[in-house]
Coordinates of C-alpha atoms and ligand atoms in Angstrom, one line a residue:
M1 CA -25.1 9.4 -16.3
E2 CA -22.9 12.5 -16.0
Y3 CA -19.5 12.0 -14.3
F4 CA -16.9 14.8 -13.4
V5 CA -14.0 15.2 -15.9
N6 CA -10.8 16.5 -15.0
P7 CA -10.2 19.2 -17.8
K8 CA -6.8 18.6 -18.2
S9 CA -6.9 14.7 -18.4
K10 CA -5.5 13.5 -21.5
I11 CA -6.6 10.1 -21.0
Q12 CA -9.7 8.9 -22.9
N13 CA -10.7 5.7 -20.9
P14 CA -13.9 6.3 -19.7
K15 CA -12.9 4.7 -16.4
S16 CA -10.3 6.9 -16.0
N17 CA -12.3 9.8 -16.6
M18 CA -14.0 8.7 -13.2
A19 CA -10.7 9.3 -11.2
A20 CA -9.6 11.7 -8.8
P21 CA -8.1 15.0 -10.5
N22 CA -5.5 15.5 -7.9
I23 CA -4.1 14.2 -4.6
E24 CA -5.5 17.0 -2.7
T25 CA -9.1 16.0 -3.5
I26 CA -8.5 13.1 -1.7
V27 CA -6.7 15.1 1.4
S28 CA -9.7 16.8 1.7
L29 CA -12.2 13.7 1.4
S30 CA -9.9 12.0 3.8
K31 CA -10.1 14.8 6.3
R32 CA -13.7 15.3 5.7
R33 CA -14.9 11.9 6.2
G34 CA -12.2 10.6 8.7
F35 CA -10.2 8.3 6.4
V36 CA -6.9 10.2 7.3
F37 CA -5.7 13.0 9.7
P38 CA -2.6 14.9 9.9
A39 CA -0.9 13.4 13.0
S40 CA -0.1 15.3 16.4
E41 CA -2.5 18.1 14.3
I42 CA -3.3 19.7 17.9
Y43 CA 0.1 20.2 18.1
G44 CA 1.1 21.8 14.8
G45 CA 1.4 18.5 12.9
L46 CA 4.4 16.5 12.1
G47 CA 5.3 17.0 8.5
S48 CA 4.9 13.7 7.2
S49 CA 2.8 11.8 9.9
W50 CA -0.4 10.8 9.5
D51 CA -3.0 9.0 11.6
Y52 CA -5.9 6.7 10.2
G53 CA -9.5 7.2 11.1
S54 CA -12.3 4.9 11.6
L55 CA -12.9 4.5 7.6
G56 CA -9.0 4.6 6.9
V57 CA -8.1 1.9 9.4
E58 CA -10.9 -0.4 7.7
L59 CA -9.8 0.1 4.1
A60 CA -5.8 -0.3 5.1
N61 CA -6.8 -3.4 6.7
N62 CA -9.0 -4.5 3.8
I63 CA -6.1 -3.9 1.5
K64 CA -3.9 -5.9 3.8
N65 CA -6.1 -8.7 4.0
A66 CA -6.9 -8.7 0.1
W67 CA -2.9 -9.1 -0.2
W68 CA -2.6 -11.9 2.5
R69 CA -5.5 -13.6 1.0
W70 CA -4.1 -13.4 -2.6
L71 CA -0.5 -14.6 -1.9
V72 CA -0.9 -17.0 1.3
Y73 CA -4.2 -18.4 1.1
E74 CA -5.1 -18.6 -2.5
R75 CA -1.6 -20.0 -3.7
D76 CA -0.1 -23.1 -1.9
D77 CA 3.8 -22.0 -2.1
I78 CA 3.9 -18.9 0.3
E79 CA 4.1 -18.8 4.1
G80 CA 3.6 -15.8 6.4
L81 CA 5.9 -14.0 9.1
D82 CA 5.8 -11.4 11.3
S83 CA 9.5 -10.0 12.5
S84 CA 10.5 -7.8 14.9
I85 CA 11.2 -3.7 13.9
I86 CA 14.0 -4.0 15.8
Q87 CA 16.5 -6.4 15.1
N88 CA 20.5 -7.0 15.8
R89 CA 22.4 -3.9 14.1
L90 CA 24.4 -6.6 12.2
V91 CA 21.4 -7.3 10.1
W92 CA 21.9 -3.7 8.8
K93 CA 25.7 -4.2 8.5
Y94 CA 25.3 -7.1 6.3
S95 CA 22.4 -6.1 4.3
G96 CA 24.4 -3.0 3.3
H97 CA 22.1 -0.4 4.7
E98 CA 24.7 0.8 7.3
T99 CA 26.8 1.8 4.0
T100 CA 24.7 2.2 1.2
F101 CA 20.7 3.0 2.3
S102 CA 21.7 6.6 1.8
D103 CA 20.2 9.6 -0.4
P104 CA 22.2 12.5 -1.7
L105 CA 21.4 15.7 -0.1
V106 CA 22.2 19.5 -1.4
D107 CA 21.9 22.3 0.6
C108 CA 21.0 25.7 -1.1
R109 CA 23.2 28.8 -0.1
A110 CA 20.4 31.4 -1.3
C111 CA 17.4 30.3 0.3
K112 CA 19.1 27.9 3.0
G113 CA 16.7 24.8 2.2
R114 CA 17.9 21.1 1.9
F115 CA 17.1 18.9 -0.9
R116 CA 17.3 15.4 -2.1
L117 CA 19.3 15.8 -5.4
D118 CA 17.5 13.2 -7.4
K119 CA 14.2 14.8 -6.2
L120 CA 14.4 18.3 -6.9
Q121 CA 11.3 18.3 -8.8
D122 CA 9.2 17.1 -5.5
S123 CA 10.4 20.1 -3.4
Q124 CA 8.9 23.4 -4.1
C125 CA 11.9 26.5 -3.8
P126 CA 11.1 27.9 -0.4
K127 CA 11.8 31.4 -1.9
H128 CA 10.3 31.2 -5.1
S129 CA 6.9 29.2 -4.3
S130 CA 6.0 29.1 -8.3
V131 CA 9.4 26.6 -9.0
H132 CA 10.6 23.6 -7.9
A133 CA 14.2 23.6 -6.3
G134 CA 17.0 24.3 -8.8
E135 CA 14.6 25.9 -11.1
S136 CA 15.7 29.7 -9.9
D137 CA 18.5 31.3 -11.1
E138 CA 19.1 32.4 -7.4
C139 CA 19.7 28.3 -6.7
D140 CA 23.0 28.1 -5.4
F141 CA 23.8 24.3 -4.1
T142 CA 26.4 22.6 -2.2
E143 CA 28.4 19.8 -3.2
P144 CA 26.1 16.5 -2.6
K145 CA 26.7 14.6 0.8
Q146 CA 25.4 11.3 1.5
F147 CA 22.7 11.1 3.9
N148 CA 21.6 7.5 5.8
L149 CA 18.0 7.1 5.8
M150 CA 17.9 4.6 8.7
F151 CA 16.3 5.8 12.5
K152 CA 18.5 5.2 14.7
T153 CA 17.8 4.2 18.6
T154 CA 19.3 2.5 21.5
V155 CA 18.2 -0.6 23.1
G156 CA 18.2 -0.8 26.9
A157 CA 19.1 1.6 29.8
V158 CA 22.2 2.7 28.0
S159 CA 23.0 5.8 25.4
A160 CA 24.8 4.8 22.1
D161 CA 27.0 7.6 22.9
D162 CA 28.6 5.7 25.7
D163 CA 28.0 2.4 24.3
E164 CA 28.4 1.6 21.0
N165 CA 26.7 -1.7 21.1
A166 CA 23.4 0.0 22.6
L167 CA 22.8 1.5 18.8
A168 CA 20.0 0.0 17.2
Y169 CA 17.8 1.0 14.0
L170 CA 14.0 1.0 13.1
R171 CA 13.7 -1.1 10.1
P172 CA 13.7 0.5 7.0
E173 CA 12.1 -2.6 5.0
T174 CA 10.5 -5.8 6.0
A175 CA 12.4 -7.8 3.6
Q176 CA 15.5 -8.3 5.8
G177 CA 13.7 -10.1 8.6
I178 CA 12.3 -12.7 6.2
F179 CA 16.1 -13.2 4.7
I180 CA 17.5 -13.9 8.3
N181 CA 14.3 -16.5 9.1
F182 CA 14.9 -18.3 5.8
K183 CA 16.1 -21.3 7.6
N184 CA 13.7 -21.3 10.2
V185 CA 10.9 -21.2 7.8
L186 CA 12.4 -23.8 5.6
D187 CA 12.7 -26.2 8.5
T188 CA 9.5 -25.9 10.2
S189 CA 7.7 -25.9 7.0
R190 CA 9.5 -28.4 5.2
R191 CA 8.9 -26.6 2.0
K192 CA 11.0 -27.4 -1.2
L193 CA 11.9 -24.3 -3.8
P194 CA 10.2 -22.7 -5.3
F195 CA 8.0 -21.0 -2.1
G196 CA 7.6 -17.6 -0.8
I197 CA 7.9 -15.9 2.6
A198 CA 5.2 -13.0 3.0
Q199 CA 5.3 -10.3 5.8
I200 CA 3.3 -7.0 6.3
G201 CA 4.6 -4.5 8.7
K202 CA 5.7 -1.2 9.4
S203 CA 9.0 0.2 7.9
F204 CA 10.9 3.5 8.7
R205 CA 12.9 6.2 6.6
N206 CA 14.2 9.5 7.8
E207 CA 13.1 10.8 4.2
V208 CA 14.8 13.9 3.0
T209 CA 11.6 15.0 1.1
P210 CA 8.6 13.4 2.4
G211 CA 5.3 14.8 0.9
N212 CA 2.5 14.5 -1.4
F213 CA 0.4 13.1 1.6
I214 CA 0.8 9.3 2.3
F215 CA 2.9 9.0 -0.7
R216 CA 6.1 9.3 0.9
T217 CA 6.2 9.4 4.9
R218 CA 9.0 8.4 7.3
E219 CA 6.4 5.9 9.1
F220 CA 4.7 3.7 6.6
E221 CA 3.5 0.2 5.9
Q222 CA 5.0 -2.4 3.7
M223 CA 3.7 -5.6 2.2
E224 CA 6.9 -7.9 0.8
M225 CA 7.0 -11.1 -0.1
E226 CA 10.5 -12.7 -0.7
Y227 CA 10.0 -16.0 -3.1
F228 CA 13.1 -18.3 -3.2
C229 CA 13.7 -20.2 -6.3
R230 CA 16.5 -22.0 -8.5
P231 CA 18.8 -19.3 -10.2
E232 CA 17.7 -20.6 -13.5
D233 CA 14.0 -20.0 -12.8
A234 CA 14.5 -16.0 -11.4
P235 CA 13.8 -14.6 -14.8
R236 CA 10.5 -16.5 -15.6
I237 CA 9.1 -16.0 -12.3
H238 CA 9.9 -12.6 -11.7
Q239 CA 8.1 -12.1 -15.1
E240 CA 5.3 -14.0 -13.7
F241 CA 4.8 -11.6 -10.3
I242 CA 5.4 -8.8 -12.6
D243 CA 2.2 -9.6 -15.0
G244 CA 0.3 -11.0 -11.7
F245 CA 0.8 -7.8 -9.5
Q246 CA -0.8 -5.7 -12.8
E247 CA -3.5 -7.8 -12.6
W248 CA -4.1 -7.8 -8.9
F249 CA -4.1 -4.1 -8.9
Q250 CA -6.9 -3.9 -11.6
S251 CA -8.8 -6.7 -9.5
L252 CA -9.0 -4.0 -6.9
G253 CA -10.4 -1.6 -9.3
I254 CA -7.4 0.4 -10.4
S255 CA -8.0 1.3 -14.0
S256 CA -5.2 -0.4 -16.5
E257 CA -5.0 3.3 -18.1
N258 CA -3.7 4.6 -14.5
L259 CA -0.9 1.9 -13.9
K260 CA 2.5 1.3 -15.9
L261 CA 5.8 -0.3 -15.8
Y262 CA 8.9 1.0 -15.4
E263 CA 12.1 -1.0 -16.1
Q264 CA 15.0 0.2 -13.8
T265 CA 18.1 1.0 -15.9
P266 CA 21.4 -0.3 -15.1
E267 CA 22.6 3.2 -13.3
E268 CA 19.4 2.8 -11.2
L269 CA 19.3 -0.9 -10.4
A270 CA 20.4 -1.6 -6.3
H271 CA 23.5 -2.9 -5.6
Y272 CA 21.9 -6.5 -5.2
A273 CA 19.5 -6.4 -7.9
E274 CA 19.9 -7.8 -11.5
R275 CA 16.5 -6.7 -12.7
T276 CA 14.1 -4.5 -11.1
V277 CA 10.9 -3.3 -12.6
D278 CA 8.3 -1.1 -10.9
I279 CA 4.9 -0.7 -11.5
L280 CA 3.6 3.2 -11.4
Y281 CA 0.4 4.7 -10.7
R282 CA -0.6 8.2 -11.8
Y283 CA -0.5 10.2 -8.7
F284 CA -0.5 13.5 -10.5
P285 CA -2.8 13.3 -13.1
E286 CA -3.0 17.3 -13.1
R287 CA 0.5 17.7 -14.1
E288 CA 0.8 19.0 -17.9
D289 CA 3.9 16.9 -18.8
E290 CA 2.6 13.2 -19.1
D291 CA 5.9 11.8 -17.8
K292 CA 5.7 13.5 -14.6
Q293 CA 2.4 12.2 -13.6
W294 CA 3.4 8.7 -12.5
D295 CA 5.2 7.6 -9.5
E296 CA 5.9 4.2 -8.0
L297 CA 3.5 2.0 -6.2
M298 CA 5.6 -1.2 -6.1
G299 CA 8.9 -2.5 -7.1
I300 CA 9.3 -6.2 -8.1
A301 CA 13.1 -7.1 -8.2
N302 CA 15.1 -10.1 -8.8
R303 CA 17.7 -9.8 -5.8
T304 CA 19.8 -12.7 -7.0
D305 CA 21.2 -14.7 -4.2
F306 CA 22.8 -11.7 -2.5
D307 CA 20.7 -11.5 0.7
L308 CA 21.0 -15.5 1.8
K309 CA 24.9 -15.2 1.0
T310 CA 25.7 -12.1 3.0
H311 CA 24.0 -13.4 6.1
S312 CA 25.8 -16.6 5.7
K313 CA 28.6 -18.1 8.0
K314 CA 29.5 -20.7 5.2
P315 CA 32.7 -20.1 3.1
E316 CA 31.9 -19.6 -0.3
T317 CA 35.2 -20.7 -1.9
G318 CA 38.5 -21.3 -0.5
G319 CA 37.7 -21.2 3.1
K320 CA 37.0 -17.6 2.9
R321 CA 34.2 -16.9 5.5
I322 CA 31.3 -14.9 3.8
N323 CA 30.2 -13.5 7.3
P324 CA 32.2 -14.0 10.1
D325 CA 29.4 -12.9 12.4
S326 CA 26.4 -15.1 11.5
T327 CA 26.3 -18.2 13.1
E328 CA 24.2 -19.9 10.4
D329 CA 24.5 -21.0 6.6
L330 CA 21.3 -19.8 4.6
S331 CA 22.5 -22.2 1.6
Y332 CA 19.8 -24.8 0.4
F333 CA 20.4 -28.2 0.0
D334 CA 18.3 -29.8 -3.0
E335 CA 17.5 -33.5 -2.6
A336 CA 16.7 -34.6 -5.8
T337 CA 19.8 -33.2 -7.5
K338 CA 22.0 -33.1 -4.4
E339 CA 23.5 -30.1 -5.0
R340 CA 23.8 -27.3 -2.5
F341 CA 23.4 -23.8 -3.5
Y342 CA 22.3 -20.3 -2.2
P343 CA 18.5 -19.5 -4.0
Y344 CA 17.6 -16.6 -5.8
V345 CA 15.2 -14.0 -4.6
I346 CA 12.2 -12.4 -6.4
E347 CA 10.9 -9.7 -4.6
P348 CA 7.3 -8.1 -5.1
A349 CA 7.4 -5.1 -2.6
A350 CA 4.1 -2.7 -2.1
G351 CA 3.4 0.1 0.1
V352 CA -0.1 -0.1 1.8
N353 CA -0.3 3.7 2.2
R354 CA 0.7 4.2 -1.8
L355 CA -2.1 1.3 -2.6
L356 CA -4.5 2.8 -0.4
L357 CA -4.3 6.4 -2.1
A358 CA -4.1 4.7 -5.6
V359 CA -7.4 2.7 -4.6
L360 CA -8.9 6.2 -3.3
M361 CA -7.9 8.1 -6.4
D362 CA -9.1 5.6 -8.6
A363 CA -12.5 5.2 -7.1
Y364 CA -13.1 8.8 -6.9
T365 CA -16.2 10.0 -8.9
E366 CA -18.4 12.9 -8.9
K367 CA -22.0 12.4 -10.2
T368 CA -24.3 15.7 -11.2
N369 CA -28.1 15.4 -10.5
D370 CA -30.8 17.3 -12.7
K371 CA -30.7 20.2 -10.7
G372 CA -26.9 20.4 -11.1
E373 CA -26.0 19.2 -7.5
T374 CA -22.8 17.4 -7.7
R375 CA -21.9 14.5 -5.3
V376 CA -18.9 12.5 -4.6
I377 CA -19.1 8.7 -5.2
L378 CA -16.6 6.4 -4.2
K379 CA -16.8 3.4 -5.9
L380 CA -14.5 1.1 -4.1
K381 CA -14.8 -2.7 -5.0
P382 CA -16.8 -4.0 -2.3
E383 CA -14.0 -6.2 -1.0
L384 CA -12.4 -3.1 0.0
A385 CA -15.1 -0.7 1.0
P386 CA -14.8 0.1 5.0
I387 CA -18.4 -0.4 5.6
K388 CA -20.3 -2.9 3.6
V389 CA -23.8 -1.7 4.5
A390 CA -25.7 1.1 6.2
V391 CA -29.2 0.4 7.7
L392 CA -31.3 3.5 7.3
P393 CA -34.7 3.8 9.1
L394 CA -37.1 6.4 6.8
A395 CA -39.2 7.7 9.8
K396 CA -36.6 8.0 12.7
N397 CA -39.8 9.2 15.0
K398 CA -41.4 5.9 14.4
P399 CA -40.2 3.4 17.5
E400 CA -41.2 0.3 15.3
I401 CA -39.5 1.3 12.4
V402 CA -36.1 2.0 14.5
S403 CA -36.1 -0.8 16.4
L404 CA -36.6 -3.1 13.2
A405 CA -33.8 -1.2 11.5
K406 CA -31.5 -1.7 14.9
Q407 CA -32.3 -5.3 14.8
I408 CA -31.4 -5.8 11.1
K409 CA -28.2 -3.9 11.5
K410 CA -27.2 -6.4 14.6
D411 CA -28.0 -9.2 12.6
L412 CA -25.9 -8.3 9.5
Q413 CA -22.9 -7.3 11.4
P414 CA -21.0 -10.6 12.3
A415 CA -21.2 -11.3 8.5
M416 CA -20.2 -7.7 7.3
R417 CA -19.3 -4.3 8.2
A418 CA -22.7 -2.6 9.0
V419 CA -23.7 0.6 10.2
Y420 CA -27.1 2.1 11.4
D421 CA -28.1 5.8 10.9
D422 CA -30.6 8.0 11.6
T423 CA -29.1 11.2 11.5
G424 CA -30.6 13.0 8.5
G425 CA -32.9 12.9 5.9
I426 CA -32.9 9.8 3.5
G427 CA -30.8 11.9 0.4
K428 CA -28.5 12.9 3.1
L429 CA -27.8 9.7 4.6
Y430 CA -27.6 8.1 0.9
A431 CA -24.9 11.1 -0.1
R432 CA -23.0 10.3 3.5
Q433 CA -22.6 6.6 2.4
D434 CA -21.7 7.2 -1.6
E435 CA -19.1 9.6 -0.3
I436 CA -17.3 6.7 1.8
G437 CA -18.2 4.0 -0.6
T438 CA -20.5 2.0 1.1
P439 CA -22.0 -0.7 -1.7
F440 CA -25.4 -0.9 -0.3
C441 CA -27.9 1.0 1.7
V442 CA -30.4 -0.9 3.5
T443 CA -33.7 1.2 4.0
V444 CA -36.5 -0.1 6.4
D445 CA -40.0 2.0 5.8
H446 CA -43.5 1.7 6.9
E447 CA -44.0 -1.2 4.7
S448 CA -41.1 -3.3 6.0
L449 CA -43.3 -3.6 9.1
E450 CA -46.3 -5.2 7.0
D451 CA -44.2 -6.9 4.5
N452 CA -41.1 -8.0 6.4
A453 CA -38.9 -6.7 3.4
V454 CA -36.8 -3.7 2.9
T455 CA -35.1 -1.7 -0.1
V456 CA -31.4 -2.3 -1.1
R457 CA -30.2 0.4 -2.8
D458 CA -27.0 0.0 -5.1
R459 CA -24.1 2.6 -4.9
D460 CA -23.5 2.7 -8.5
S461 CA -26.3 2.7 -10.4
W462 CA -28.8 4.0 -7.6
A463 CA -31.1 0.9 -8.5
Q464 CA -33.4 0.0 -5.8
E465 CA -34.9 -3.7 -5.1
R466 CA -37.2 -5.2 -2.2
I467 CA -35.6 -7.8 -0.5
K468 CA -37.4 -9.8 2.2
I469 CA -35.6 -9.6 5.3
S470 CA -35.1 -13.4 5.9
E471 CA -33.4 -13.3 2.7
L472 CA -31.3 -9.9 3.2
K473 CA -27.8 -11.3 4.5
E474 CA -27.4 -13.9 1.6
H475 CA -28.3 -11.5 -0.9
L476 CA -25.7 -9.3 0.2
R477 CA -23.4 -11.9 0.8
K478 CA -23.6 -12.6 -2.7
R479 CA -23.4 -9.1 -4.0
L480 CA -20.4 -7.9 -2.0
R481 CA -18.4 -11.3 -3.6
K482 CA -18.9 -9.7 -7.0
Ligands
GAP501 N1 12.6 -4.3 0.0 C1 12.9 -3.6 -1.0 C2 12.0 -2.2 -0.8 O1 11.9 -1.9 0.2 P1 11.3 -0.3 -1.7 O2 11.1 -0.1 -3.4 O3 12.6 0.7 -1.0 O4 11.9 -1.6 -1.8 C3 9.0 -0.9 -1.6 O5 10.1 -0.2 -1.2 C4 7.6 0.1 -1.5 O6 7.5 0.4 -0.2 C5 7.6 1.3 -2.7 O7 7.4 0.7 -3.8 C6 6.3 2.0 -1.8 O8 5.5 1.7 -2.2 C7 6.6 1.9 -0.2 N2 7.5 2.9 0.3 C8 9.0 2.9 0.3 N3 9.5 4.1 0.8 C9 7.9 4.8 1.1 C10 7.8 5.9 1.7 N4 8.9 6.7 2.6 N5 6.6 6.3 2.0 C11 5.7 5.5 1.8 N6 5.7 4.4 1.1 C12 6.9 3.8 0.8

């Protein structure tokens, strides 16, 4: 078997050699096969917005379901939540986002471009396309100024210009919706520490330099879990989630060679964090400099007791109110030790879109046949594959074969995402399914009418097996679970 190997790749691991050579390869596959399209394309697009097509929405749903299943169903210490995107503005005042959620901006007097000072490497110089912002002798930057990333909106039939009380924000993270519901969930679920609350949903950031396809966008989806625990247990639990998430990513088919950890320095830590470790993915394997091949897939933070304290009305010491606007105390009473305290929070926070990009890049392979023809095979884990099985008739002009194939698809569909396709020769149909990662193709031929059996073809090995139609669903179910 020959696999396409990125000539610039320094990775020795054979699994890594199967990854996409760059993000552009995935952009083109996504557009060609209906994973992701540029948003508002017929009006010229909108820079950083992307729409998910029929395969993209299935893949994203499968990723979210896998995350939810792993955390909420397979563990017994995590509850789910779905909080509002638009909250009372005070949430963002006390979380610190109104004052601190900003990026440093610089304007260039020479090219008139505007850049994020800490991400100059991510921006091309508009005047000299071969260099990054800041690399040309002509670059002449203004002093940096802070730019708040929250999208503003108004609530009700008033304008924020007329009435400041109408001002609201689209949430920049799902996490705060969890903190402000801590007591609701605690009271209704009757949980005891330690326990977590998980949430998946859209977040919005008016990023200064969005880019790299779906890697950094202004509208994106997060999968966040806030795990509440006793302060002394926080370092251990933090480490357990760092280890656990690396394993989970690998269980989704991502090669360990394309994952690495990054420990944030004290200068990089958010004001609320005691320790944060990012899990990086090799999104830019084509870059010569190994250090520049990596970027953040997720962050796992020890947020201390900052969030529950900051949203609490309770006096901390000496009768001084921590928060004069809140009506609730978010402290926790431990029945066993008779202590009242603010739990620490461990937060694993991942982006759906960044994980989807990593999954696509890692699953991407090219295979060359004896005639020198190269085809794309997307080696997605069956759990994540948008379509699990394609039913293909070998003779589309034979009505009995077509109707048997359609019936088989119909019978499989309630158990797994199945499609029927007769719009090409069998080679073309196989290639089409390989390219979108369908683990199995089922072909119905003349013999099927006699022996009530079909051929099941495996995407990765191309091995074929004859299976009785009556046993097909169970056969596929078993193999999909692997
Ligand atoms: N509550 C903590 C928090 O939001 P973050 O590191 O800012 O932490 C968590 O975001 C994850 O959300 C990131 O690791 C990334 O996967 C995703 N993310 C953040 N900003 C993004 C953006 N502009 N576009 C796409 N994904 C983004």
